[in-house]
Structure formats: C-alpha cells, structure tokens
mmCIF file of C-alpha atoms in Angstrom:
data_model
loop_
_atom_site.group_PDB
_atom_site.id
_atom_site.type_symbol
_atom_site.label_atom_id
_atom_site.label_comp_id
_atom_site.label_asym_id
_atom_site.label_seq_id
_atom_site.Cartn_x
_atom_site.Cartn_y
_atom_site.Cartn_z
ATOM 1 C CA ASP Q 1436 -21.677 11.863 -12.981
ATOM 2 C CA VAL Q 1437 -24.121 12.501 -10.115
ATOM 3 C CA LYS Q 1438 -24.347 9.872 -7.364
ATOM 4 C CA VAL Q 1439 -27.133 9.448 -4.810
ATOM 5 C CA LEU Q 1440 -25.856 7.616 -1.719
ATOM 6 C CA THR Q 1441 -28.171 6.113 0.892
ATOM 7 C CA GLY Q 1442 -27.382 4.161 4.017
ATOM 8 C CA ALA Q 1443 -23.785 3.966 5.229
ATOM 9 C CA ALA Q 1444 -21.639 6.256 3.073
ATOM 10 C CA PRO Q 1445 -17.847 6.116 2.699
ATOM 11 C CA ALA Q 1446 -15.843 8.182 5.208
ATOM 12 C CA GLN Q 1447 -15.031 10.875 2.633
ATOM 13 C CA TYR Q 1448 -18.662 12.057 2.856
ATOM 14 C CA GLY Q 1449 -18.728 12.537 6.632
ATOM 15 C CA SER Q 1450 -21.123 11.003 9.134
ATOM 16 C CA SER Q 1451 -24.535 12.131 7.941
ATOM 17 C CA PRO Q 1452 -27.535 9.884 8.691
ATOM 18 C CA ASN Q 1453 -29.320 11.381 5.667
ATOM 19 C CA GLY Q 1454 -28.948 10.552 2.010
ATOM 20 C CA ILE Q 1455 -26.097 12.244 0.145
ATOM 21 C CA ILE Q 1456 -26.061 13.673 -3.351
ATOM 22 C CA ALA Q 1457 -22.453 13.631 -4.569
ATOM 23 C CA LEU Q 1458 -21.637 16.070 -7.356
ATOM 24 C CA PRO Q 1459 -18.118 15.876 -8.755
ATOM 25 C CA PRO Q 1460 -16.364 19.243 -8.517
ATOM 26 C CA LEU Q 1461 -15.281 20.964 -11.671
ATOM 27 C CA SER Q 1462 -11.534 21.063 -12.056
ATOM 28 C CA GLY Q 1463 -11.491 24.760 -12.868
ATOM 29 C CA SER Q 1464 -10.716 26.714 -15.972
ATOM 30 C CA ASN Q 1465 -7.832 28.692 -17.383
ATOM 31 C CA GLN Q 1466 -9.749 31.956 -16.979
ATOM 32 C CA PHE Q 1467 -9.875 34.054 -13.826
ATOM 33 C CA HIS Q 1468 -13.345 34.700 -12.455
ATOM 34 C CA GLY Q 1469 -14.859 36.153 -9.326
ATOM 35 C CA ASP Q 1470 -17.362 38.553 -7.880
ATOM 36 C CA PHE Q 1471 -18.083 40.543 -4.754
ATOM 37 C CA PHE Q 1472 -21.119 41.763 -2.877
ATOM 38 C CA SER Q 1473 -21.978 44.357 -0.294
ATOM 39 C CA TYR Q 1474 -25.063 45.067 1.794
ATOM 40 C CA ILE Q 1475 -25.162 48.229 3.870
ATOM 41 C CA ARG Q 1476 -27.960 49.181 6.248
ATOM 42 C CA PRO Q 1477 -26.965 52.437 7.921
ATOM 43 C CA SER Q 1478 -28.216 53.267 11.375
ATOM 44 C CA GLY Q 1479 -30.938 55.895 11.476
ATOM 45 C CA ILE Q 1480 -33.279 54.720 8.724
ATOM 46 C CA GLN Q 1481 -35.392 52.637 11.117
ATOM 47 C CA ALA Q 1482 -38.247 53.972 13.188
ATOM 48 C CA THR Q 1483 -37.455 55.015 16.756
ATOM 49 C CA PRO Q 1484 -38.597 52.290 19.192
ATOM 50 C CA GLU Q 1485 -41.673 53.166 21.266
ATOM 51 C CA GLU Q 1486 -39.693 52.736 24.488
ATOM 52 C CA ALA Q 1487 -37.319 55.491 23.377
ATOM 53 C CA LEU Q 1488 -40.192 57.852 22.499
ATOM 54 C CA THR Q 1489 -41.972 57.421 25.830
ATOM 55 C CA ALA Q 1490 -38.844 57.540 27.987
ATOM 56 C CA PRO Q 1491 -39.026 60.101 30.801
ATOM 57 C CA THR Q 1492 -35.830 61.682 29.471
ATOM 58 C CA THR Q 1493 -35.263 63.095 26.005
ATOM 59 C CA PRO Q 1494 -35.871 60.530 23.233
ATOM 60 C CA PHE Q 1495 -32.584 59.016 22.086
ATOM 61 C CA HIS Q 1496 -31.295 57.323 18.965
ATOM 62 C CA VAL Q 1497 -30.919 53.542 19.210
ATOM 63 C CA PRO Q 1498 -28.262 52.256 16.778
ATOM 64 C CA ASN Q 1499 -29.136 49.501 14.341
ATOM 65 C CA GLN Q 1500 -26.491 49.231 11.640
ATOM 66 C CA ARG Q 1501 -25.477 46.236 9.539
ATOM 67 C CA LEU Q 1502 -22.621 45.853 7.084
ATOM 68 C CA ASP Q 1503 -22.203 42.701 4.989
ATOM 69 C CA GLY Q 1504 -19.622 42.091 2.318
ATOM 70 C CA GLY Q 1505 -17.509 39.514 0.651
ATOM 71 C CA GLY Q 1506 -16.235 38.092 -2.549
ATOM 72 C CA ASN Q 1507 -14.656 35.160 -4.286
ATOM 73 C CA ARG Q 1508 -11.969 34.567 -6.852
ATOM 74 C CA GLY Q 1509 -10.909 31.543 -8.849
ATOM 75 C CA GLY Q 1510 -8.702 30.621 -11.743
ATOM 76 C CA PRO Q 1511 -5.540 28.858 -12.808
ATOM 77 C CA ALA Q 1512 -2.496 28.487 -10.565
ATOM 78 C CA ILE Q 1513 -0.675 26.481 -13.264
ATOM 79 C CA LYS Q 1514 -2.272 26.445 -16.717
ATOM 80 C CA ASP Q 1515 -4.192 23.224 -17.416
ATOM 81 C CA ARG Q 1516 -2.907 21.582 -14.170
ATOM 82 C CA SER Q 1517 -3.703 23.526 -10.978
ATOM 83 C CA PHE Q 1518 -6.727 25.644 -10.153
ATOM 84 C CA PHE Q 1519 -7.654 27.649 -7.071
ATOM 85 C CA PHE Q 1520 -10.800 29.094 -5.565
ATOM 86 C CA ALA Q 1521 -11.059 31.406 -2.539
ATOM 87 C CA SER Q 1522 -14.062 32.988 -0.845
ATOM 88 C CA TYR Q 1523 -14.497 35.392 2.087
ATOM 89 C CA GLU Q 1524 -17.636 36.833 3.715
ATOM 90 C CA ARG Q 1525 -18.062 39.186 6.672
ATOM 91 C CA MET Q 1526 -20.994 40.584 8.635
ATOM 92 C CA GLN Q 1527 -20.776 43.291 11.279
ATOM 93 C CA GLN Q 1528 -23.803 44.606 13.156
ATOM 94 C CA ASP Q 1529 -24.307 47.176 15.914
ATOM 95 C CA ARG Q 1530 -27.796 46.791 17.345
ATOM 96 C CA GLY Q 1531 -29.126 48.821 20.227
ATOM 97 C CA ALA Q 1532 -31.419 47.425 22.885
ATOM 98 C CA VAL Q 1533 -33.686 49.758 24.868
ATOM 99 C CA MET Q 1534 -33.625 49.233 28.643
ATOM 100 C CA THR Q 1535 -36.363 50.713 30.825
ATOM 101 C CA LEU Q 1536 -35.251 49.684 34.328
ATOM 102 C CA PRO Q 1537 -33.888 51.102 36.597
ATOM 103 C CA THR Q 1538 -33.679 54.145 34.286
ATOM 104 C CA SER Q 1539 -34.220 54.496 30.565
ATOM 105 C CA GLY Q 1540 -31.198 53.976 28.374
ATOM 106 C CA PHE Q 1541 -29.843 51.606 25.798
ATOM 107 C CA PHE Q 1542 -27.134 49.021 25.302
ATOM 108 C CA THR Q 1543 -25.356 48.558 21.983
ATOM 109 C CA GLY Q 1544 -24.903 44.923 21.084
ATOM 110 C CA ASN Q 1545 -22.151 44.046 18.638
ATOM 111 C CA THR Q 1546 -21.989 41.074 16.296
ATOM 112 C CA ASN Q 1547 -19.005 40.239 14.129
ATOM 113 C CA GLU Q 1548 -18.887 37.177 11.867
ATOM 114 C CA PHE Q 1549 -16.683 36.002 9.037
ATOM 115 C CA SER Q 1550 -16.181 32.851 7.034
ATOM 116 C CA SER Q 1551 -13.607 31.838 4.468
ATOM 117 C CA LEU Q 1552 -12.835 29.011 2.089
ATOM 118 C CA ALA Q 1553 -9.745 28.208 0.031
ATOM 119 C CA ARG Q 1554 -9.373 25.300 -2.352
ATOM 120 C CA LEU Q 1555 -6.637 24.055 -4.671
ATOM 121 C CA ASP Q 1556 -7.068 21.283 -7.273
ATOM 122 C CA HIS Q 1557 -3.968 19.863 -8.947
ATOM 123 C CA SER Q 1558 -4.216 17.344 -11.770
ATOM 124 C CA LEU Q 1559 -1.643 14.580 -11.257
ATOM 125 C CA LYS Q 1560 -2.855 12.435 -14.204
ATOM 126 C CA PRO Q 1561 -5.871 12.740 -16.510
ATOM 127 C CA HIS Q 1562 -8.146 10.924 -14.010
ATOM 128 C CA ASN Q 1563 -6.270 11.625 -10.768
ATOM 129 C CA THR Q 1564 -6.643 14.964 -8.958
ATOM 130 C CA LEU Q 1565 -5.172 16.086 -5.654
ATOM 131 C CA THR Q 1566 -7.545 18.425 -3.814
ATOM 132 C CA MET Q 1567 -6.714 20.534 -0.772
ATOM 133 C CA ARG Q 1568 -9.341 22.561 1.045
ATOM 134 C CA PHE Q 1569 -9.331 24.867 4.063
ATOM 135 C CA ASN Q 1570 -12.338 26.577 5.571
ATOM 136 C CA GLY Q 1571 -12.984 28.616 8.683
ATOM 137 C CA ASP Q 1572 -15.774 30.389 10.480
ATOM 138 C CA HIS Q 1573 -15.738 32.831 13.395
ATOM 139 C CA SER Q 1574 -18.609 34.557 15.198
ATOM 140 C CA ALA Q 1575 -18.647 36.813 18.273
ATOM 141 C CA ALA Q 1576 -21.666 38.608 19.755
ATOM 142 C CA ASN Q 1577 -22.473 40.243 23.092
ATOM 143 C CA ASN Q 1578 -26.267 40.392 22.775
ATOM 144 C CA THR Q 1579 -27.251 37.139 21.109
ATOM 145 C CA GLN Q 1580 -30.996 36.807 20.451
ATOM 146 C CA ASP Q 1581 -31.575 40.269 21.972
ATOM 147 C CA ARG Q 1582 -31.321 39.000 25.578
ATOM 148 C CA ILE Q 1583 -30.609 42.515 26.857
ATOM 149 C CA SER Q 1584 -33.698 44.750 26.662
ATOM 150 C CA ASN Q 1585 -36.458 46.236 28.790
ATOM 151 C CA GLY Q 1586 -35.701 45.065 32.363
ATOM 152 C CA ASN Q 1587 -32.776 42.806 31.443
ATOM 153 C CA GLN Q 1588 -29.554 44.673 32.190
ATOM 154 C CA PRO Q 1589 -26.181 44.128 30.439
ATOM 155 C CA SER Q 1590 -25.126 41.701 33.183
ATOM 156 C CA TYR Q 1591 -27.831 39.341 31.843
ATOM 157 C CA GLY Q 1592 -26.129 39.140 28.456
ATOM 158 C CA ARG Q 1593 -23.365 36.787 27.526
ATOM 159 C CA LEU Q 1594 -20.431 37.056 25.193
ATOM 160 C CA GLN Q 1595 -20.897 34.300 22.678
ATOM 161 C CA ARG Q 1596 -17.873 33.295 20.656
ATOM 162 C CA VAL Q 1597 -17.916 30.397 18.203
ATOM 163 C CA GLN Q 1598 -15.255 29.408 15.731
ATOM 164 C CA SER Q 1599 -14.353 26.411 13.675
ATOM 165 C CA TRP Q 1600 -11.495 25.716 11.306
ATOM 166 C CA GLY Q 1601 -10.897 22.719 9.155
ATOM 167 C CA GLY Q 1602 -8.924 21.356 6.274
ATOM 168 C CA GLN Q 1603 -8.941 18.378 4.001
ATOM 169 C CA ALA Q 1604 -6.647 16.820 1.452
ATOM 170 C CA SER Q 1605 -7.843 14.080 -0.864
ATOM 171 C CA ASP Q 1606 -6.538 12.222 -3.876
#
C-alpha cells in the first residue's frame, strides 16, 4: 500500500514542500534480527603531508584516524503484539592539520558523532497500531572543514556542537 502525496500533505508527514512517498512500516516479526558494522582507519597508513616533510625541524607524524561503528536490533517485545527496533551509530575521528606559521607544527582536530533510533509498535486491534519513536543525533568537532591549517592558528577554529532529539507517538 504505497502512497504518493503531492501538494499539501497531512501534518503526520511534516512540512516538506516536495512530494512524499509514504511506505507503511512493517509491524515486525516474532524473530530477533540485527547486525553490526565497523570501519577502522588507523593513523599512520596515509602518506606524510608535504608540509611535514619540508618543515625546518624533524618531519613529524600527523594523526589521521577514523573509527566508525554501530548496529541495530529488532524483534518481539510481546509475541504477535509488540515489536521493537533500535539502532546506534558512532563516528570518531582524530585528524591532524599542519601549521607552517609562525613555526611548523600541527593541531589535532577531533570529531565525535553519534545517532540513535528506537521504535516500538504495539498492535491494539488488527488494523490499529500504536507507534512510539525516539531518535537523537549529536555531533561535536573542533576543526570543522579543516579551518586550521597552514597559516591559520588554532584560535581561528571553532568548536562546533550540534544536537537534536525528537520523539513521536502515533495511533
């Protein structure tokens, strides 16, 4: 039962000026399911930046490490009536920036992000389901878009912190 909505959509779909494709969510199953993932890029496998090689002092190692991971899990909360789904993802990165003025050195920028989702569907009647959803997102970085590098000192950088949390219940 796929619906394509154009023009003014009901409030349950938000305030998007674009068309909306509404797919009904599956109610879940009586089997547990889930998966996880991981991506690891250790520091040290990248080439040394040219600025570090030509520095008047000894060449130095500029960190550039990234760790990503997450997973999800779903299944029955009450057999044939209530089903849950939860998901979590995280990314952490340490990325060095070479500075050449006033003296050669580097600044390590840190990024830390995570997002999560939790959902519970409870069947009240055969065609009536109560759905509750919670989701959140958090991001913090002190060298967004590599602002600090070359002649830009750490005072030029900004700590960027963004987060959003929300929930919804619908019948």
